[in-house]
DNA sequence: AAGGCGGGGGT
DNA sequence: ACCCCAGCCTT
């Protein structure tokens, strides 16, 4: 085992994070094995998502669906409702698809090799290696953002990402031990998350500072080198919050593909670079006494959206057909992405507020 | 290889 | 304002 590997495992034994889906190194040594379903679920949720954001969703999911069989028995709509707010909703659609396949083709057991894991929807290079190493203790090299940062610093790799990825993978594979590969994978990620951070890394207390080329010869903060990013365009549109006389809001379902696919929305116009000429009220989904209710801004990964909000009261429910009506108090249970909750809240300020005692 | 795809927190 | 987060999929 390489010196770096030994040092990192020793550090992990005393400084590992406590996480709801994790088997501690002590328990692991005592023979307690991870539950592949829980490892898979956590890894899907953790894709481009912080640990703190995942925790409450993970608890909700394992309580609601304790096994992959239970998840497969759920409807996609139930899964999307539980996922609402976590983002990257294709993950939720693939989660359900993957559960169905694991139950139908693998008898409810996740395959224990990276090739077959990668064939499942929502599982790519990283997640296949993570499940193989963490759930099954196979020496498969995990390469996520943490590992990219730690490896490029240890070896002072100046090739910009993503071009440096194959080199990083080779270096990581060379460090990954046949004993405790799962703990090693998690140790690298814990180090990246708590010590070898993007800004102001805590090199003074890093267990690998003697092995870090970037620390000896340069500034660790300069790594990893990344390709230049692109600007973020602005798109404009309008959203329409219709209220019926019995305090229900009109909702409808988005198309299955593309942005926020299969999630729930209030009617909106197209989101375009410019509103050329037409007035927003003319673009409403149905005639009503639309009145302005301010605006919201929501930032997506690749564009910024500014929506003007219109609202109308006392709308007759038969004036619309393709969607459905939901009591304001029941909105929180719908599969509403955050941008739609913002739009509704602009028209109905306390729509998602916690119930407050009468003052 | 590049771009689409959420949302929140840190600096 | 910009960056980052246990990335994947399509084109």
Coordinates of C-alpha atoms (C1' of nucleotides) in Angstrom, one line a residue:
Chain A
X1 CA 0.0 0.0 0.0
X2 CA 1.4 3.4 -0.9
X3 CA 2.4 5.8 1.9
X4 CA -0.3 8.3 0.9
X5 CA -3.0 5.5 1.1
X6 CA -1.8 4.4 4.5
X7 CA -1.8 8.0 5.9
X8 CA -5.2 8.8 4.5
X9 CA -6.8 5.7 5.9
X10 CA -5.3 6.4 9.3
X11 CA -6.6 10.0 9.1
X12 CA -10.1 8.7 8.1
X13 CA -10.3 6.3 11.1
X14 CA -10.3 9.3 13.5
X15 CA -11.6 12.2 11.4
X16 CA -14.3 10.7 9.1
X17 CA -17.7 12.4 8.8
X18 CA -20.8 10.9 10.4
X19 CA -23.4 10.5 7.6
X20 CA -26.8 8.9 7.5
X21 CA -25.9 6.5 4.7
X22 CA -22.3 5.7 5.9
X23 CA -21.0 2.6 7.8
X24 CA -18.2 4.0 10.1
X25 CA -14.8 2.4 9.7
X26 CA -15.1 0.9 13.2
X27 CA -18.4 -0.8 12.3
X28 CA -17.0 -1.8 8.9
X29 CA -14.1 -3.5 10.6
X30 CA -16.6 -5.3 12.9
X31 CA -18.2 -6.9 9.8
X32 CA -21.2 -4.6 9.3
X33 CA -21.7 -4.3 5.5
X34 CA -23.3 -1.4 3.7
X35 CA -26.8 -1.6 2.3
X36 CA -26.3 -1.2 -1.5
X37 CA -29.8 0.3 -1.9
X38 CA -29.0 3.1 0.6
X39 CA -25.5 3.7 -1.0
X40 CA -27.0 3.9 -4.4
X41 CA -29.8 6.3 -3.3
X42 CA -27.3 8.5 -1.5
X43 CA -24.9 8.6 -4.5
X44 CA -27.7 9.6 -6.9
X45 CA -28.8 12.4 -4.5
X46 CA -25.2 13.6 -4.0
X47 CA -24.6 14.2 -7.7
X48 CA -23.7 17.9 -7.9
X49 CA -25.5 18.4 -4.6
X50 CA -24.1 19.2 -1.1
X51 CA -24.3 16.7 1.7
X52 CA -26.4 19.1 3.8
X53 CA -29.0 19.5 1.1
X54 CA -29.2 15.7 0.7
X55 CA -29.6 14.7 4.3
X56 CA -33.3 15.5 4.8
X57 CA -34.3 14.1 1.4
X58 CA -32.4 10.9 2.1
X59 CA -34.2 10.4 5.4
X60 CA -37.5 11.0 3.8
X61 CA -36.9 8.5 1.0
X62 CA -35.6 5.6 3.2
X63 CA -38.5 6.1 5.5
X64 CA -41.0 6.2 2.7
X65 CA -39.3 3.5 0.6
X66 CA -37.0 1.3 2.7
X67 CA -36.0 -1.0 -0.1
X68 CA -35.5 -0.9 -3.8
X69 CA -38.6 -3.1 -4.1
X70 CA -40.7 -0.5 -2.3
X71 CA -39.3 2.2 -4.5
X72 CA -40.1 0.2 -7.6
X73 CA -43.7 -0.2 -6.4
X74 CA -44.1 3.6 -6.2
X75 CA -45.3 5.8 -9.0
X76 CA -43.1 8.3 -10.8
X77 CA -45.3 11.1 -9.6
X78 CA -44.8 10.0 -6.0
X79 CA -41.1 10.0 -6.5
X80 CA -41.1 13.4 -8.2
X81 CA -43.2 14.9 -5.4
X82 CA -40.7 13.6 -2.8
X83 CA -37.8 14.9 -5.0
X84 CA -39.2 18.4 -5.5
X85 CA -36.7 21.1 -4.5
X86 CA -33.6 18.9 -4.8
X87 CA -33.1 19.8 -8.5
X88 CA -31.8 17.9 -11.5
X89 CA -35.1 16.1 -11.9
X90 CA -33.8 13.6 -14.5
X91 CA -32.1 12.0 -11.5
X92 CA -35.5 11.3 -10.0
X93 CA -36.9 9.9 -13.2
X94 CA -33.8 7.7 -13.7
X95 CA -34.0 6.7 -10.0
X96 CA -37.4 5.2 -10.6
X97 CA -36.4 3.6 -13.9
X98 CA -33.3 2.1 -12.2
X99 CA -35.3 0.7 -9.3
X100 CA -37.7 -1.0 -11.8
X101 CA -34.8 -2.6 -13.7
X102 CA -33.0 -3.8 -10.6
X103 CA -36.2 -5.5 -9.4
X104 CA -37.2 -6.9 -12.8
X105 CA -33.8 -8.0 -14.1
X106 CA -31.6 -8.4 -11.0
X107 CA -34.0 -9.8 -8.5
X108 CA -33.9 -6.7 -6.4
X109 CA -30.1 -6.8 -5.9
X110 CA -27.7 -4.3 -7.3
X111 CA -25.0 -5.8 -9.5
X112 CA -21.6 -5.8 -7.9
X113 CA -19.5 -4.8 -10.9
X114 CA -18.9 -1.4 -12.5
X115 CA -19.8 -2.6 -16.1
X116 CA -23.3 -3.6 -15.2
X117 CA -23.8 -0.7 -12.8
X118 CA -22.9 1.7 -15.6
X119 CA -25.6 0.2 -17.8
X120 CA -28.3 1.3 -15.3
X121 CA -30.0 4.7 -15.9
X122 CA -28.5 7.5 -13.9
X123 CA -25.3 5.7 -13.1
X124 CA -22.1 6.9 -14.8
X125 CA -18.4 6.5 -14.3
X126 CA -18.3 8.1 -10.9
X127 CA -21.4 6.5 -9.4
X128 CA -20.6 3.0 -10.7
X129 CA -17.2 3.3 -9.0
X130 CA -18.7 4.7 -5.8
X131 CA -21.2 1.9 -5.5
X132 CA -18.6 -0.8 -6.4
X133 CA -16.1 0.5 -3.8
X134 CA -18.3 1.7 -1.0
X135 CA -21.1 -0.9 -1.1
X136 CA -19.1 -3.9 -2.4
X137 CA -15.5 -3.1 -1.4
X138 CA -14.1 -3.5 -4.9
X139 CA -11.0 -1.4 -5.7
X140 CA -12.6 0.9 -8.3
X141 CA -11.2 4.4 -8.6
X142 CA -13.8 7.1 -7.8
X143 CA -13.3 10.5 -9.4
X144 CA -15.5 13.3 -8.3
X145 CA -14.9 17.0 -7.8
X146 CA -13.2 16.3 -4.4
X147 CA -10.8 13.7 -5.9
X148 CA -10.0 16.0 -8.9
X149 CA -9.0 18.7 -6.5
X150 CA -6.9 16.4 -4.1
X151 CA -5.1 14.6 -6.9
X152 CA -4.3 17.7 -9.0
X153 CA -2.8 19.3 -5.9
X154 CA -0.8 16.3 -4.7
X155 CA 0.7 15.9 -8.2
X156 CA 0.5 19.6 -9.2
X157 CA -1.2 18.7 -12.5
X158 CA -1.5 21.8 -14.6
X159 CA -3.5 20.3 -17.5
X160 CA -6.9 22.0 -17.4
X161 CA -10.0 20.0 -16.7
X162 CA -11.7 18.1 -18.2
X163 CA -8.6 17.2 -20.3
X164 CA -6.8 16.1 -17.1
X165 CA -9.5 13.6 -16.2
X166 CA -7.8 10.4 -17.6
X167 CA -4.5 11.3 -15.8
X168 CA -6.5 11.9 -12.5
X169 CA -8.2 8.5 -12.9
X170 CA -4.9 6.7 -13.4
X171 CA -3.4 8.4 -10.4
X172 CA -6.4 7.6 -8.2
X173 CA -6.4 4.0 -9.4
X174 CA -2.8 3.7 -8.4
X175 CA -3.6 4.9 -4.9
X176 CA -6.7 2.8 -4.4
X177 CA -5.9 -0.2 -2.2
X178 CA -7.3 -3.8 -2.4
X179 CA -7.9 -3.6 1.3
X180 CA -10.6 -1.1 2.4
X181 CA -11.1 0.5 -1.0
X182 CA -14.5 1.7 0.2
X183 CA -13.1 3.5 3.2
X184 CA -10.3 4.9 0.9
X185 CA -12.8 6.3 -1.6
X186 CA -14.8 8.0 1.2
X187 CA -11.6 9.2 2.9
X188 CA -10.5 11.0 -0.3
X189 CA -13.9 12.7 -0.5
X190 CA -13.9 13.6 3.2
X191 CA -10.4 15.1 2.8
X192 CA -11.6 17.2 -0.2
X193 CA -14.7 18.3 1.6
X194 CA -13.1 19.2 5.0
X195 CA -9.4 19.9 4.5
X196 CA -8.5 20.2 0.9
X197 CA -11.2 22.7 0.2
X198 CA -11.5 24.9 -3.0
X199 CA -10.6 28.1 -1.1
X200 CA -8.2 28.4 1.8
X201 CA -7.4 24.7 2.2
X202 CA -6.2 23.7 5.7
X203 CA -2.8 22.5 4.6
X204 CA -1.3 22.9 8.1
X205 CA -3.5 20.0 9.4
X206 CA -3.6 18.0 6.2
X207 CA -2.4 14.4 6.7
X208 CA -0.9 14.5 3.2
X209 CA 0.9 17.9 3.3
X210 CA 4.3 16.2 3.1
X211 CA 3.2 14.5 -0.1
X212 CA 1.6 17.5 -1.7
X213 CA 3.5 18.9 -4.7
X214 CA 1.3 21.9 -5.0
X215 CA 2.0 22.9 -1.4
X216 CA 5.8 22.5 -1.8
X217 CA 6.2 24.2 -5.2
X218 CA 3.2 26.5 -5.8
X219 CA -0.2 27.6 -4.3
X220 CA -2.7 24.7 -3.8
X221 CA -5.5 27.2 -4.4
X222 CA -4.4 27.4 -8.0
X223 CA -5.5 23.8 -8.5
X224 CA -7.4 22.3 -10.3
X225 CA -6.9 24.4 -13.5
X226 CA -10.2 24.5 -15.3
X227 CA -11.3 25.5 -18.8
X228 CA -12.9 28.9 -19.2
X229 CA -16.6 29.2 -18.5
X230 CA -19.3 30.8 -20.5
X231 CA -21.5 33.7 -19.7
X232 CA -25.1 33.3 -18.5
X233 CA -27.8 34.7 -20.7
X234 CA -31.1 36.2 -19.4
X235 CA -34.5 34.9 -20.5
X236 CA -37.8 36.6 -19.9
X237 CA -41.4 35.5 -19.5
X238 CA -44.6 35.7 -17.5
X239 CA -46.4 33.3 -15.2
X240 CA -50.1 33.2 -14.3
X241 CA -51.4 32.3 -10.9
X242 CA -55.1 31.7 -11.2
X243 CA -57.2 31.4 -8.0
X244 CA -60.8 30.1 -8.0
X245 CA -63.5 31.4 -5.7
X246 CA -62.9 28.5 -3.3
X247 CA -59.2 29.3 -2.9
X248 CA -57.7 26.7 -5.3
X249 CA -54.7 27.3 -7.7
X250 CA -54.6 26.2 -11.2
X251 CA -51.6 23.8 -11.9
X252 CA -50.6 21.8 -14.9
X253 CA -47.8 19.3 -15.8
X254 CA -44.7 20.1 -17.8
X255 CA -43.7 18.0 -20.8
X256 CA -41.8 14.9 -20.0
X257 CA -38.6 16.1 -21.7
X258 CA -36.3 19.0 -21.1
X259 CA -36.0 21.5 -18.3
X260 CA -38.0 20.5 -15.2
X261 CA -39.4 17.6 -17.2
X262 CA -42.6 16.0 -15.8
X263 CA -42.7 18.5 -12.9
X264 CA -45.7 20.6 -12.0
X265 CA -46.0 24.3 -13.0
X266 CA -48.4 27.3 -13.1
X267 CA -49.0 28.4 -16.7
X268 CA -46.2 30.5 -18.2
X269 CA -45.3 32.0 -21.5
X270 CA -42.4 30.9 -23.5
X271 CA -39.1 31.9 -21.9
X272 CA -37.3 33.9 -24.6
X273 CA -34.4 36.3 -24.8
X274 CA -36.8 39.2 -25.5
X275 CA -40.5 39.9 -25.2
X276 CA -41.0 41.2 -28.6
X277 CA -44.0 43.5 -28.7
X278 CA -46.8 41.3 -27.4
X279 CA -48.4 42.1 -24.0
X280 CA -48.2 39.4 -21.4
X281 CA -51.9 39.4 -20.6
X282 CA -52.6 38.4 -24.2
X283 CA -50.4 35.4 -23.6
X284 CA -52.4 34.1 -20.6
X285 CA -53.6 30.5 -20.7
X286 CA -57.2 31.6 -20.5
X287 CA -59.1 34.9 -20.2
X288 CA -59.4 36.3 -16.6
X289 CA -59.0 39.5 -14.7
X290 CA -55.2 39.3 -14.7
X291 CA -53.5 41.8 -12.6
X292 CA -49.7 42.3 -12.1
X293 CA -48.3 40.8 -8.9
X294 CA -44.6 41.8 -9.2
X295 CA -41.8 39.6 -10.6
X296 CA -39.3 36.9 -9.6
X297 CA -35.8 36.0 -10.7
X298 CA -34.5 32.5 -10.7
X299 CA -31.0 31.4 -11.7
X300 CA -30.6 28.0 -13.5
X301 CA -27.3 26.5 -14.4
X302 CA -27.1 27.9 -17.9
X303 CA -29.4 30.9 -17.8
X304 CA -31.1 33.5 -15.6
X305 CA -34.9 33.6 -15.7
X306 CA -37.0 36.8 -15.0
X307 CA -40.7 36.2 -14.7
X308 CA -43.5 38.8 -14.5
X309 CA -46.2 37.4 -12.3
X310 CA -49.9 37.9 -13.0
X311 CA -52.8 36.7 -10.8
X312 CA -56.5 36.6 -11.1
X313 CA -59.2 35.9 -8.4
X314 CA -62.6 34.1 -8.8
X315 CA -61.6 32.2 -11.9
X316 CA -64.3 29.6 -12.9
X317 CA -62.7 26.2 -12.9
X318 CA -64.3 25.1 -16.1
X319 CA -62.4 27.9 -18.0
X320 CA -59.4 25.6 -18.1
X321 CA -59.0 21.9 -19.0
X322 CA -55.6 20.5 -19.3
X323 CA -54.5 21.0 -15.7
X324 CA -56.0 20.7 -12.2
X325 CA -56.9 22.8 -9.2
X326 CA -55.3 22.5 -5.8
X327 CA -56.2 24.1 -2.5
X328 CA -53.5 26.7 -1.4
X329 CA -52.9 24.7 1.8
X330 CA -52.1 21.6 -0.3
X331 CA -49.6 23.2 -2.6
X332 CA -46.6 22.0 -0.6
X333 CA -47.4 18.4 -1.5
X334 CA -47.2 19.0 -5.2
X335 CA -44.1 18.4 -7.5
X336 CA -43.4 22.0 -7.7
X337 CA -39.8 23.0 -8.5
X338 CA -38.4 26.0 -6.6
X339 CA -39.0 28.5 -9.5
X340 CA -42.7 27.7 -9.5
X341 CA -42.9 28.0 -5.7
X342 CA -41.4 31.5 -6.1
X343 CA -43.9 32.4 -8.8
X344 CA -46.8 31.3 -6.6
X345 CA -45.4 33.0 -3.5
X346 CA -45.3 36.3 -5.5
X347 CA -49.0 36.2 -6.0
X348 CA -49.9 34.4 -2.7
X349 CA -47.2 35.5 -0.2
X350 CA -48.1 33.0 2.5
X351 CA -48.7 30.0 0.2
X352 CA -45.8 28.1 1.5
X353 CA -45.4 29.7 4.9
X354 CA -45.7 27.6 8.0
X355 CA -49.0 27.7 9.7
X356 CA -48.9 30.5 12.2
X357 CA -51.1 30.8 15.3
X358 CA -53.6 33.6 15.1
X359 CA -52.2 36.7 16.7
Chain B
dA1 C1' -16.2 17.7 -26.9
dA2 C1' -19.8 20.6 -25.7
dG3 C1' -24.0 21.8 -23.8
dG4 C1' -28.4 21.0 -21.1
dC5 C1' -29.8 20.2 -16.6
dG6 C1' -31.5 22.9 -10.1
dG7 C1' -30.8 24.7 -6.2
dG8 C1' -28.4 26.3 -2.3
dG9 C1' -24.4 27.9 0.2
dG10 C1' -19.8 30.1 0.6
dT11 C1' -16.6 33.9 -0.4
Chain C
dA1 C1' -20.5 38.3 -9.1
dC2 C1' -18.6 34.0 -9.2
dC3 C1' -17.6 29.4 -7.6
dC4 C1' -18.6 25.0 -6.0
dC5 C1' -21.2 20.8 -4.9
dA6 C1' -19.9 12.4 -4.0
dG7 C1' -22.2 14.0 -12.4
dC8 C1' -25.2 12.1 -16.2
dC9 C1' -27.0 12.2 -20.7
dT10 C1' -27.6 13.7 -25.3
dT11 C1' -26.0 15.7 -29.4

